[in-house]
JSON list of C-alpha atoms in Angstrom, two decimals:
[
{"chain": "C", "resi": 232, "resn": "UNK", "atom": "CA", "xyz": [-7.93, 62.51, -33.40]},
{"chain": "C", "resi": 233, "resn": "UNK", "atom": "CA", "xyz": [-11.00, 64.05, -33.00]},
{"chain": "C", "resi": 234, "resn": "UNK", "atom": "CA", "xyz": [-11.69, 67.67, -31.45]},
{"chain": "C", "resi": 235, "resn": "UNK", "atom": "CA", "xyz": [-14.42, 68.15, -29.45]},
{"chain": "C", "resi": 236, "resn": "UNK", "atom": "CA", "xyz": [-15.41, 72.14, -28.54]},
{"chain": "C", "resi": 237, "resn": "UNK", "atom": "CA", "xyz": [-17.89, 72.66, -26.28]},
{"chain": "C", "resi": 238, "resn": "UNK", "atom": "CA", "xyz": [-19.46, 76.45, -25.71]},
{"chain": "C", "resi": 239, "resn": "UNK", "atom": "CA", "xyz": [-20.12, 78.59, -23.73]},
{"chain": "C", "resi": 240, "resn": "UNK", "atom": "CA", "xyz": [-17.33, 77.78, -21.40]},
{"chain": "C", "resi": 241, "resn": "UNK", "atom": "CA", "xyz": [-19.82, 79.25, -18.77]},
{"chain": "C", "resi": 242, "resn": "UNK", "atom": "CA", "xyz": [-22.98, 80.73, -18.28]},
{"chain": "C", "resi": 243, "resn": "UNK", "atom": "CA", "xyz": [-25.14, 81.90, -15.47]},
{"chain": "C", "resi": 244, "resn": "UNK", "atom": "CA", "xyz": [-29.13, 82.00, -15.57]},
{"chain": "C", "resi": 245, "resn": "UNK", "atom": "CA", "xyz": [-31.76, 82.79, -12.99]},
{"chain": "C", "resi": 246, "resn": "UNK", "atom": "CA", "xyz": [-34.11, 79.83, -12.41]},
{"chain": "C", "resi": 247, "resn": "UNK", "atom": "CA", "xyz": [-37.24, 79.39, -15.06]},
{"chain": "C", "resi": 248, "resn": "UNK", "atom": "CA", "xyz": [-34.58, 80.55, -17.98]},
{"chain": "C", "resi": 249, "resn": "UNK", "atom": "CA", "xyz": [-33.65, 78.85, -21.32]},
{"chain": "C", "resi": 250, "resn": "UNK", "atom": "CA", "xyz": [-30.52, 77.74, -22.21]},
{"chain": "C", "resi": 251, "resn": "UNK", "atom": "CA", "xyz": [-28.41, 76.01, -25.37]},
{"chain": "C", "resi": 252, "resn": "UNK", "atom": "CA", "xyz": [-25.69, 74.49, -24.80]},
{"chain": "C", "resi": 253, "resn": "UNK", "atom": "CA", "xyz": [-23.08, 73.57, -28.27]},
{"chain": "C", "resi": 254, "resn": "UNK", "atom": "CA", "xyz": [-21.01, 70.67, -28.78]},
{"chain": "C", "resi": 255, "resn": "UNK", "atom": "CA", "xyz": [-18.88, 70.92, -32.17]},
{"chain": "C", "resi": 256, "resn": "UNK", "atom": "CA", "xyz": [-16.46, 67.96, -33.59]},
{"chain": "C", "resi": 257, "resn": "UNK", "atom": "CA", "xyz": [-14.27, 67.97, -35.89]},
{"chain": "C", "resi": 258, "resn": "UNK", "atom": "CA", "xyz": [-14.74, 64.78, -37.81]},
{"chain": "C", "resi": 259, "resn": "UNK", "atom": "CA", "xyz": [-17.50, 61.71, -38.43]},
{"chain": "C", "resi": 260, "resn": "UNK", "atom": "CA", "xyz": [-18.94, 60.49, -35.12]},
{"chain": "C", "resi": 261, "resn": "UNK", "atom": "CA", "xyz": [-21.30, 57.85, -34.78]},
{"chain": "C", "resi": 262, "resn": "UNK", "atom": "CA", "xyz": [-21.78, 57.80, -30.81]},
{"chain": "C", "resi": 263, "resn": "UNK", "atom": "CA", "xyz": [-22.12, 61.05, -29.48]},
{"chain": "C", "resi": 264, "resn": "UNK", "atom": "CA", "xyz": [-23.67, 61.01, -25.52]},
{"chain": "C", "resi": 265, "resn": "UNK", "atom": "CA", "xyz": [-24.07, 64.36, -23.03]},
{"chain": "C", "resi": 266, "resn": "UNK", "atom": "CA", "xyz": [-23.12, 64.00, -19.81]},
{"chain": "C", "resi": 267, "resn": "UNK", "atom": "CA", "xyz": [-24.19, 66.07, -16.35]},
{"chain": "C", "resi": 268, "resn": "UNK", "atom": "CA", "xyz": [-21.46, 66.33, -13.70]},
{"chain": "C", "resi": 269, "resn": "UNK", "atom": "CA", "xyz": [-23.26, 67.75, -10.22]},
{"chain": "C", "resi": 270, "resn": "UNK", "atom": "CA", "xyz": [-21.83, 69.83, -7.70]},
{"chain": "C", "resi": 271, "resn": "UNK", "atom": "CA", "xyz": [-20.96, 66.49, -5.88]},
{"chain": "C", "resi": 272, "resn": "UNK", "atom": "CA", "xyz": [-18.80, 65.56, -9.10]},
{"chain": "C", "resi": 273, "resn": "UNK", "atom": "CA", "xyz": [-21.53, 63.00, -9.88]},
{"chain": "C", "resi": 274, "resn": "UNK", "atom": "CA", "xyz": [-21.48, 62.31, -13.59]},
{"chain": "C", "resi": 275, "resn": "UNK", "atom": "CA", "xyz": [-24.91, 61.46, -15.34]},
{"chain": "C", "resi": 276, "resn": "UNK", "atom": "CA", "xyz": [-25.26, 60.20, -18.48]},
{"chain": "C", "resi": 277, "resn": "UNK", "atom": "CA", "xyz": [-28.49, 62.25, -20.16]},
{"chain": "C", "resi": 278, "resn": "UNK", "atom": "CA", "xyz": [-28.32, 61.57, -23.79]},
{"chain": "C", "resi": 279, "resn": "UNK", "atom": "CA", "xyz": [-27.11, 58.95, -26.22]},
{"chain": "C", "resi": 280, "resn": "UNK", "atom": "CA", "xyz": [-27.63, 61.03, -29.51]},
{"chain": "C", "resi": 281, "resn": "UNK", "atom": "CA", "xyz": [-25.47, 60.19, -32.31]},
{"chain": "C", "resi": 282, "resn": "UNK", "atom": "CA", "xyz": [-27.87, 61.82, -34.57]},
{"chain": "C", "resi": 283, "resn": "UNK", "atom": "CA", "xyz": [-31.71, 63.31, -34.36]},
{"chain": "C", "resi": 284, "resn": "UNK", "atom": "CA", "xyz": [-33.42, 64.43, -31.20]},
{"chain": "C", "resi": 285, "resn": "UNK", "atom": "CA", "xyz": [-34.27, 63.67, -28.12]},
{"chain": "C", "resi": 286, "resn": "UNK", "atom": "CA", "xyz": [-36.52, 64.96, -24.99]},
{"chain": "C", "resi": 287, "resn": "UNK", "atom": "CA", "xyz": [-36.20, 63.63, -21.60]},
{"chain": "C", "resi": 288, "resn": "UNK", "atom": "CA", "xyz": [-38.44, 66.05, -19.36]},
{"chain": "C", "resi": 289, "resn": "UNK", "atom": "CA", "xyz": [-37.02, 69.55, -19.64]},
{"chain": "C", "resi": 290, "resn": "UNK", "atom": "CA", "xyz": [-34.11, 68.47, -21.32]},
{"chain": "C", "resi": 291, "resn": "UNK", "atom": "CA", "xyz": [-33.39, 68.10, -24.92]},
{"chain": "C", "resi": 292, "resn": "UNK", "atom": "CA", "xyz": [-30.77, 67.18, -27.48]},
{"chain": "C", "resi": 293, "resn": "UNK", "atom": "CA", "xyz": [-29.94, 67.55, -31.53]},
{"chain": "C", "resi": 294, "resn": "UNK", "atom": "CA", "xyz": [-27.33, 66.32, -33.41]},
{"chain": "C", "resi": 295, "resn": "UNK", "atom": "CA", "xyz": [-26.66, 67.16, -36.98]},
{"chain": "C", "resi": 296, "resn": "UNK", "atom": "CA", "xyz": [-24.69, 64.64, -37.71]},
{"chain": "C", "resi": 297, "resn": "UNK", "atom": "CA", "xyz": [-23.50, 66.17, -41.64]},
{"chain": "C", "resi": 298, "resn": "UNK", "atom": "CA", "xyz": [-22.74, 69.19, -40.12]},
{"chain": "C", "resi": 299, "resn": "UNK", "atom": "CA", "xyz": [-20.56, 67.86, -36.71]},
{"chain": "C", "resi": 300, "resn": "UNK", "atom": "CA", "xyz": [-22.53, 69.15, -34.14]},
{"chain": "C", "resi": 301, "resn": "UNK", "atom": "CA", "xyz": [-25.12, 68.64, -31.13]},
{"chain": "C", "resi": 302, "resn": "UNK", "atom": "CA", "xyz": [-26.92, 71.23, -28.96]},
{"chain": "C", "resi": 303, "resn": "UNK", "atom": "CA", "xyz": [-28.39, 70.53, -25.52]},
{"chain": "C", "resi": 304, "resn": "UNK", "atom": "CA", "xyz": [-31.66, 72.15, -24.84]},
{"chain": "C", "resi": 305, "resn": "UNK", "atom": "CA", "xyz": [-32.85, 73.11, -21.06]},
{"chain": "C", "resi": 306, "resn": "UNK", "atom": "CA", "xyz": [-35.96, 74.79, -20.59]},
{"chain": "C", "resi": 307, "resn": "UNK", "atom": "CA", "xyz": [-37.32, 76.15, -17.04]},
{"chain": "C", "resi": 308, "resn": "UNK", "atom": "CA", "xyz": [-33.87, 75.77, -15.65]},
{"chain": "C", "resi": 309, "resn": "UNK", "atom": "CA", "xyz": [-33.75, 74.79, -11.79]},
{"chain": "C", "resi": 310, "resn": "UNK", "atom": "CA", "xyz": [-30.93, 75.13, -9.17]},
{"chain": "C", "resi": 311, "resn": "UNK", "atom": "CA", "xyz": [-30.47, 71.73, -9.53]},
{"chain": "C", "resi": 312, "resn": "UNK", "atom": "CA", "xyz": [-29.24, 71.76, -13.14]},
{"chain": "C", "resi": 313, "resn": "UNK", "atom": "CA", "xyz": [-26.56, 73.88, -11.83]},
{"chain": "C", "resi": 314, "resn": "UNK", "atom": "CA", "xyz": [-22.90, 71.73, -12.60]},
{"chain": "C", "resi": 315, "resn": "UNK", "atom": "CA", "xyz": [-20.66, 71.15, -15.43]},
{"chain": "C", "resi": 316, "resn": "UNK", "atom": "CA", "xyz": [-22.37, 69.75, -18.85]},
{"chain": "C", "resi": 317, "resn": "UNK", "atom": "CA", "xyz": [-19.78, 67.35, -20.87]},
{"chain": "C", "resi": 318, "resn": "UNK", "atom": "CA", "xyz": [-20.38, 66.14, -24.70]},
{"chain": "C", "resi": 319, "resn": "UNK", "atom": "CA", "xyz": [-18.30, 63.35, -25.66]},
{"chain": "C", "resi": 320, "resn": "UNK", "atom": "CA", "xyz": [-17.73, 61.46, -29.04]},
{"chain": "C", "resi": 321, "resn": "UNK", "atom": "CA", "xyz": [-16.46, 58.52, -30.56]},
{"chain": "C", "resi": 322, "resn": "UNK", "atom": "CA", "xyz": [-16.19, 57.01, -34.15]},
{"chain": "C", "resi": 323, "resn": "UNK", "atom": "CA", "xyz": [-16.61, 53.15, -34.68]},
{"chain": "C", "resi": 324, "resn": "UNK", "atom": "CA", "xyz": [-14.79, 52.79, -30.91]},
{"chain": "C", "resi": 325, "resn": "UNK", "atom": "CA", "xyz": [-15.84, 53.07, -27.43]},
{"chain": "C", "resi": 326, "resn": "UNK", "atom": "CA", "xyz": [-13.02, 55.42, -26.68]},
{"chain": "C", "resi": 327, "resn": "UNK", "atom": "CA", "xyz": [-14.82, 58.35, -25.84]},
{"chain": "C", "resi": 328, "resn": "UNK", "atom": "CA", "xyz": [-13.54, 62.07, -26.46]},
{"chain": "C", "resi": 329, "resn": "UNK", "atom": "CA", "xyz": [-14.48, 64.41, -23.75]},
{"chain": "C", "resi": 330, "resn": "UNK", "atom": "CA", "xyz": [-15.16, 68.24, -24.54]},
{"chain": "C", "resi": 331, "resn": "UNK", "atom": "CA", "xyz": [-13.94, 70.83, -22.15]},
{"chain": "C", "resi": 332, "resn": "UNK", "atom": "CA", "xyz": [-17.59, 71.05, -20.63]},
{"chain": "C", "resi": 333, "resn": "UNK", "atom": "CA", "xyz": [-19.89, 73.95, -19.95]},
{"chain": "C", "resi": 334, "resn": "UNK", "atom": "CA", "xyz": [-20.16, 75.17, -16.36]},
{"chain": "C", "resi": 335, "resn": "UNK", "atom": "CA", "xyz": [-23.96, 76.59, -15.80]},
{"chain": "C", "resi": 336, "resn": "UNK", "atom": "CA", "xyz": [-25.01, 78.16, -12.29]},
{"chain": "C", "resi": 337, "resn": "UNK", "atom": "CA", "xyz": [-28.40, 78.37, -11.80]},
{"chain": "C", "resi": 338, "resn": "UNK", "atom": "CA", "xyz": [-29.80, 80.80, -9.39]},
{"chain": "C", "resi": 339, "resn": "UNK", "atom": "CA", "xyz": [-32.65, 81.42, -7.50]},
{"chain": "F", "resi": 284, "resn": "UNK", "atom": "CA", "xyz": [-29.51, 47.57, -10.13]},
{"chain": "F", "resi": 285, "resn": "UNK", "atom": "CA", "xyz": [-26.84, 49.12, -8.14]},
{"chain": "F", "resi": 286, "resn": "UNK", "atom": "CA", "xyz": [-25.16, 50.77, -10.70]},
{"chain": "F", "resi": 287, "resn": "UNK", "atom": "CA", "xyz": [-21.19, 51.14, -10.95]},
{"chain": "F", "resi": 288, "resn": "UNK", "atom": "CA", "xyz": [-19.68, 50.52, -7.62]},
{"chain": "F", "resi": 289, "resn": "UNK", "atom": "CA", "xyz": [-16.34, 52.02, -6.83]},
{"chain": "F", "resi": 290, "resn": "UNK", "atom": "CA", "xyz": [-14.07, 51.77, -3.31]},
{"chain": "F", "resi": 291, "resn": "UNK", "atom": "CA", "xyz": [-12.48, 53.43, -1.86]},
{"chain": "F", "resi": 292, "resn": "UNK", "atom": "CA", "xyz": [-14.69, 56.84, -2.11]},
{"chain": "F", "resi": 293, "resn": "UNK", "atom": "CA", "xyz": [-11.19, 58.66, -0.80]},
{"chain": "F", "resi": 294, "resn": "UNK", "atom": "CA", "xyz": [-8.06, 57.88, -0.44]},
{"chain": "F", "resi": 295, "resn": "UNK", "atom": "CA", "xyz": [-5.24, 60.03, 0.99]},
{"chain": "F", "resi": 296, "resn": "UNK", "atom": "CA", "xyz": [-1.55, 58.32, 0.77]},
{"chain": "F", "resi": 297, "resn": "UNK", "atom": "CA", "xyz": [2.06, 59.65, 0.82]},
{"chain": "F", "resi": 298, "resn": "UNK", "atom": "CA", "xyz": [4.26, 59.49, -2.43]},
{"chain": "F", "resi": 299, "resn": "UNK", "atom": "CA", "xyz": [6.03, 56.37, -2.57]},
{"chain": "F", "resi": 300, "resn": "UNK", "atom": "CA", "xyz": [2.76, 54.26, -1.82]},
{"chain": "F", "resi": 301, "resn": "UNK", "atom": "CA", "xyz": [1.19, 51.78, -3.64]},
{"chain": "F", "resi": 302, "resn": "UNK", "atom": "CA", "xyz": [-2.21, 52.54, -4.56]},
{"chain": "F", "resi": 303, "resn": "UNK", "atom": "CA", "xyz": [-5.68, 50.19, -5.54]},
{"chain": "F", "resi": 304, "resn": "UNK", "atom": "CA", "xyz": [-8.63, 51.44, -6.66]},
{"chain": "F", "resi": 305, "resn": "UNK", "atom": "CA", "xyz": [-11.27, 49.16, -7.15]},
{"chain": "F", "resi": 306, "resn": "UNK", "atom": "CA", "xyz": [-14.60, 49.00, -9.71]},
{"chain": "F", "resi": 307, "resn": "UNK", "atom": "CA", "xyz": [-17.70, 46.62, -9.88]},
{"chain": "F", "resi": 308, "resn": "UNK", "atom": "CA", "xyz": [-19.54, 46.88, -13.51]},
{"chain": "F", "resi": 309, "resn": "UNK", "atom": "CA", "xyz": [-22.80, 47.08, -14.04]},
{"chain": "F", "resi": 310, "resn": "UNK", "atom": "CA", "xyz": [-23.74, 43.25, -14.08]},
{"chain": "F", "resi": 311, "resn": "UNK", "atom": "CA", "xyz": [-24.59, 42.75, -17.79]},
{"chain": "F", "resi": 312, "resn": "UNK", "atom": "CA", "xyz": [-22.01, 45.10, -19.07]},
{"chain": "F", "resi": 313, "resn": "UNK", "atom": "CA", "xyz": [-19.46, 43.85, -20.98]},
{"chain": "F", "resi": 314, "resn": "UNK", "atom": "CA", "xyz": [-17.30, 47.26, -21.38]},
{"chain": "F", "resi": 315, "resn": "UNK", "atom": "CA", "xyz": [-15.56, 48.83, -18.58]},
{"chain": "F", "resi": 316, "resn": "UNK", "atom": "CA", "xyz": [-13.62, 52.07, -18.70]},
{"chain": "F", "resi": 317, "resn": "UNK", "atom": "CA", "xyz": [-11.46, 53.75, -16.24]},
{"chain": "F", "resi": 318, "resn": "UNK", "atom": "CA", "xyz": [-11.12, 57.63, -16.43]},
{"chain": "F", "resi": 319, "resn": "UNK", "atom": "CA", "xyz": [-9.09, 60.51, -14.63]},
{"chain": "F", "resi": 320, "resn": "UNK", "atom": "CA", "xyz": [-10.31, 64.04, -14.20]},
{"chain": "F", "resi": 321, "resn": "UNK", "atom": "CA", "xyz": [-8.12, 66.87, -13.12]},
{"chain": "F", "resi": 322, "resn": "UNK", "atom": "CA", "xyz": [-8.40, 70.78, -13.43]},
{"chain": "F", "resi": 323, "resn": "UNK", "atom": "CA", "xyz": [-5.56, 70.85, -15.78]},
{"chain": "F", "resi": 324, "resn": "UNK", "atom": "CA", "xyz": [-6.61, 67.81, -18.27]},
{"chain": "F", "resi": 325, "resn": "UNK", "atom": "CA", "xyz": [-10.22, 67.67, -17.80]},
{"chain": "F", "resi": 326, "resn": "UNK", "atom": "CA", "xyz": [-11.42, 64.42, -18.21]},
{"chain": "F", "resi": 327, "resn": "UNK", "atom": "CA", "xyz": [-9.55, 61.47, -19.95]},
{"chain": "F", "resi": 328, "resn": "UNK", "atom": "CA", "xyz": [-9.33, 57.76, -20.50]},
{"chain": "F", "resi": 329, "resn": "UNK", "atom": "CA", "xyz": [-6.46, 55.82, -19.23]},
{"chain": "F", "resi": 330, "resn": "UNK", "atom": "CA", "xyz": [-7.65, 52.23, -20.30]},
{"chain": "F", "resi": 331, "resn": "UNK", "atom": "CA", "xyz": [-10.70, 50.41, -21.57]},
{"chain": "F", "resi": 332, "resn": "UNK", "atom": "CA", "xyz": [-12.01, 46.66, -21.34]},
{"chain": "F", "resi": 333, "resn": "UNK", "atom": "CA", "xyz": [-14.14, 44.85, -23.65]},
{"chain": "F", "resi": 334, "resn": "UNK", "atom": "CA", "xyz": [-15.06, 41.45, -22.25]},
{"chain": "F", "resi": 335, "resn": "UNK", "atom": "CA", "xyz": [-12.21, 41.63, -19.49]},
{"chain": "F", "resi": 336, "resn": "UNK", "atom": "CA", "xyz": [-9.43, 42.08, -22.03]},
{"chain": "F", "resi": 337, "resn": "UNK", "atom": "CA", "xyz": [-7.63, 45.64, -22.15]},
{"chain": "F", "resi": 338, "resn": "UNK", "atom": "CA", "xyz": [-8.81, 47.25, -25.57]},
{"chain": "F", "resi": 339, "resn": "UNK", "atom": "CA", "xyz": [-6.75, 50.17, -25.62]},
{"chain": "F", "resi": 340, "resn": "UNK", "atom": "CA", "xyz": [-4.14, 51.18, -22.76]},
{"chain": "F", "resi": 341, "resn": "UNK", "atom": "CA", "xyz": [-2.72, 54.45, -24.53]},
{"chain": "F", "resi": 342, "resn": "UNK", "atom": "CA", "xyz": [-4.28, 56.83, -22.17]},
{"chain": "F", "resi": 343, "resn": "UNK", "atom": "CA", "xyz": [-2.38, 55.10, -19.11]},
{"chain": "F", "resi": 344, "resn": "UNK", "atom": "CA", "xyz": [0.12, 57.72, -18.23]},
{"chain": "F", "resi": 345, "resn": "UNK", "atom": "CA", "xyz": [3.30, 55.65, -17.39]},
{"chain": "F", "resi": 346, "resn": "UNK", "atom": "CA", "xyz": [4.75, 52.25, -16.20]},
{"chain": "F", "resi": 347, "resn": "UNK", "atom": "CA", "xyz": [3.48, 53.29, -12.59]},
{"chain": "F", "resi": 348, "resn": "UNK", "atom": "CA", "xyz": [-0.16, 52.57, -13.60]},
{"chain": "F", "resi": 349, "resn": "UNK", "atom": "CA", "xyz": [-1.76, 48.96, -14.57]},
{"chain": "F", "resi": 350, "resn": "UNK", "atom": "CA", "xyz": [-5.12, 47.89, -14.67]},
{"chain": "F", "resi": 351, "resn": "UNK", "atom": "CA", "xyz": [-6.45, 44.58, -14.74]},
{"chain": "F", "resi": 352, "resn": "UNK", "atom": "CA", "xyz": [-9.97, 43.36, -15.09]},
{"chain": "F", "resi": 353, "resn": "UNK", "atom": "CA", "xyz": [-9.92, 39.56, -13.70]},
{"chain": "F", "resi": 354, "resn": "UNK", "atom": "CA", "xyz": [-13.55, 38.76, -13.83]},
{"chain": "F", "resi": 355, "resn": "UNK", "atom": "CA", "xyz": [-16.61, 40.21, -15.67]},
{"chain": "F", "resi": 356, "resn": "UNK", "atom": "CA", "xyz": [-17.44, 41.90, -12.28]},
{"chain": "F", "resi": 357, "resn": "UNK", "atom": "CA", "xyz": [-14.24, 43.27, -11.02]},
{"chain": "F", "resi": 358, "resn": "UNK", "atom": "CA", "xyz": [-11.87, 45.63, -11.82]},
{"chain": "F", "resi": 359, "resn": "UNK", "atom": "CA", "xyz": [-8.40, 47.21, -10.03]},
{"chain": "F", "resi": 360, "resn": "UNK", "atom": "CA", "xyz": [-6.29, 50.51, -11.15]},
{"chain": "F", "resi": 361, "resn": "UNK", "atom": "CA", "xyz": [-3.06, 50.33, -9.57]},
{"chain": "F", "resi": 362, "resn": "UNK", "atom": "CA", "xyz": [-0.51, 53.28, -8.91]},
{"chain": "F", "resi": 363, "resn": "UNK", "atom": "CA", "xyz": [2.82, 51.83, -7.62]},
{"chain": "F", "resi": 364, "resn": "UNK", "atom": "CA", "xyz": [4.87, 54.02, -6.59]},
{"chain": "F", "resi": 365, "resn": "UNK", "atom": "CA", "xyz": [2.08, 57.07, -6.42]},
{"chain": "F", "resi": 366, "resn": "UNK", "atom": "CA", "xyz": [3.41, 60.15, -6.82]},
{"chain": "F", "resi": 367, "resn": "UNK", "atom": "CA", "xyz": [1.70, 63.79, -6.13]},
{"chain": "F", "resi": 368, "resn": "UNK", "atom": "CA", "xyz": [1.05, 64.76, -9.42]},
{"chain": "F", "resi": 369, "resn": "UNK", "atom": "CA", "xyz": [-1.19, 61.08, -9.21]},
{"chain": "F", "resi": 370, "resn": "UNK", "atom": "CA", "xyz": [-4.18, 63.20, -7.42]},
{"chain": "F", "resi": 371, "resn": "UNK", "atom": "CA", "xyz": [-7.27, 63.46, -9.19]},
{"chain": "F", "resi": 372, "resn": "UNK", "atom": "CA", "xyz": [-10.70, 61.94, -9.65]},
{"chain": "F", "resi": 373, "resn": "UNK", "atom": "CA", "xyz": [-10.23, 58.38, -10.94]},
{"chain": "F", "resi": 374, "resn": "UNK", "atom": "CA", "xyz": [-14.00, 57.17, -12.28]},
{"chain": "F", "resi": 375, "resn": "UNK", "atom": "CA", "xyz": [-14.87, 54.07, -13.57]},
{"chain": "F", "resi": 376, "resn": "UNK", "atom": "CA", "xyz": [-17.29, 53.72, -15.99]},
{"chain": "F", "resi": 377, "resn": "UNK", "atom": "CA", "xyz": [-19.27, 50.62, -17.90]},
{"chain": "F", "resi": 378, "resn": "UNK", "atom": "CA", "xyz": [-21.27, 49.90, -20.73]},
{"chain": "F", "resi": 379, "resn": "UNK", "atom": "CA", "xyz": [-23.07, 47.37, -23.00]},
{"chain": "F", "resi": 380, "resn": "UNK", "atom": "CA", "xyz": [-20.71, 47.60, -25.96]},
{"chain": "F", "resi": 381, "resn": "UNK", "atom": "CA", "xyz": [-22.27, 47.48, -29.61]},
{"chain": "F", "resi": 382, "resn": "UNK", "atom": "CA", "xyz": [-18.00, 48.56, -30.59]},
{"chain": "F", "resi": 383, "resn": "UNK", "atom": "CA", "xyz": [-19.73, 51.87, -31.15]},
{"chain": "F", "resi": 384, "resn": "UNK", "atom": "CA", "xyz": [-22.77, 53.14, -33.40]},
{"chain": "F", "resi": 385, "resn": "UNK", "atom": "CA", "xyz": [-25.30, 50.72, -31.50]},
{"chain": "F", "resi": 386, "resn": "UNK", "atom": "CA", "xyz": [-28.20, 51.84, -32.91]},
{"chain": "F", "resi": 387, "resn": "UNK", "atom": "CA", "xyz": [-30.43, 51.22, -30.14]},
{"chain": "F", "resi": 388, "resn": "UNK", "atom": "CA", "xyz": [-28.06, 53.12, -27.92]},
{"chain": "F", "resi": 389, "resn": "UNK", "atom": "CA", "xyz": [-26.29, 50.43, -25.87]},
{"chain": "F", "resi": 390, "resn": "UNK", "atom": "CA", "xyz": [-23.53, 52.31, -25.73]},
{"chain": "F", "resi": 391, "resn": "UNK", "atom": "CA", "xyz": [-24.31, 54.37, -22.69]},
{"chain": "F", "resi": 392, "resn": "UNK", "atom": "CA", "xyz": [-21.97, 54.91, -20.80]},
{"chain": "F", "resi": 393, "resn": "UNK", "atom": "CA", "xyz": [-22.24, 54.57, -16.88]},
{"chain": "F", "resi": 394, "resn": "UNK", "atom": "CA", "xyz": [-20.02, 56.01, -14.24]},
{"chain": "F", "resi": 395, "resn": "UNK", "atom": "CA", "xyz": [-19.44, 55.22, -10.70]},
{"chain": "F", "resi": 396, "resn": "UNK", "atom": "CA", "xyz": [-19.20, 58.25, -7.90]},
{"chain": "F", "resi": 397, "resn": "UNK", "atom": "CA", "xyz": [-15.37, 58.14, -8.48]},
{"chain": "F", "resi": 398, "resn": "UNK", "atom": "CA", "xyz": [-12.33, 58.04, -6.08]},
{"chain": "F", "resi": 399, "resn": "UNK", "atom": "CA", "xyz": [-11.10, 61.06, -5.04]},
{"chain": "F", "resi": 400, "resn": "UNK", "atom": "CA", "xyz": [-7.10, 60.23, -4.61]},
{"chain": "F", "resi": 401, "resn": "UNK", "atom": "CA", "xyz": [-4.46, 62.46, -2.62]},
{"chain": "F", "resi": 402, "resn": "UNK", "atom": "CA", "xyz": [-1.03, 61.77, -3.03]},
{"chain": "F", "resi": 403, "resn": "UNK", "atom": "CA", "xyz": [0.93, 63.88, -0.28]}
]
């Protein structure tokens, strides 16, 4: 099946930083979504990017399809982005594949 | 709408007990998944429906677990008997299913606050 690898596994910033977050897979997607999991265990869906970009705010996302992999943009980070960042990915069914996730902590 | 609706919000049981968790759909939505998170696995799918008939079932971890989804709006995950190694975060989630590639992105998936279960 398909492998999913997301990176970092963790990653700390001070509020008003950058971040990129990585999501690679191993084989041909063609539904690829981020998802946001809050402190409360909340999980939001933010992107459904199976290939190009997208902005939503401060939040962006790329997938290069041809080259298996999508990167999550946040700019001016805030202590509310703080939580665990999920990719998952799925090829011609809607059984997703869930990457490890990324934990950020953002701090004042 | 009020997005994905799942009771109860916790549930705390001794081993041996049968347990129901419960999941309305966003109305419309004509996939429903249910998923279990733990520290150990992370997060992954025990069953899926596509207009109320189970799709794939290969995530579902034994004979102790069945799901059924009777109605477009309605959904139960059943653990009979539960056992301890049962407690986790079981989520539901639903979608507007293009099978996959919809190319105006109905395939978002949507996912209820979850169920946090304790088995003692």
């Amino acid at each position: 099946g398909i492998q999913v690898e997301q990176s970092p596994p963790d990653l700390i910033l001070q509020e008003g930083a950058n971040s990129t977050l990585r999501c690679n897979f191993s084989d041909s997607v063609n539904n690829l979504q981020w998802f946001h999991q809050n402190p409360w265990g909340q999980l939001i869906n933010l992107f459904y990017i199976p290939s190009g970009t997208k902005q939503n705010g401060r939040l962006s996302a790329t997938t290069v399809a041809t080259e298996r992999y999508s990167l999550l943009y946040i700019s001016s980070s805030q202590t509310t982005d703080s939580g665990v960042y999920f990719c998952a990915v799925s090829y011609n069914t809607d059984k997703l594949i869930f990457g490890t996730g990324t934990r950020l902590q953002v701090f004042p | 709408d009020a997005g994905v609706i799942q009771s109860p919000r916790h549930e705390v049981t001794e081993m041996g007990q049968e347990v129901t968790l419960r999941c309305k759909p966003i109305s419309g939505h004509n996939s429903l998944f249910w998923y279990r998170q733990t520290m150990m696995r992370g997060l992954e799918l025990l069953i899926y429906f596509n207009n109320n008939v189970p799709i794939d079932d290969s995530g579902m971890p034994e004979d102790r677990f069945s799901a059924k989804m009777p109605n477009a709006s309605f959904s139960t995950l059943k653990i009979q008997p539960s056992e301890p190694r049962d407690s986790a975060v079981y989520f539901c989630a639903s979608s507007l299913s293009g099978l996959a590639g919809g190319p105006s992105g109905t395939d978002t998936q949507y996912f209820g606050p979850g169920t946090r279960l304790t088995v003692l």
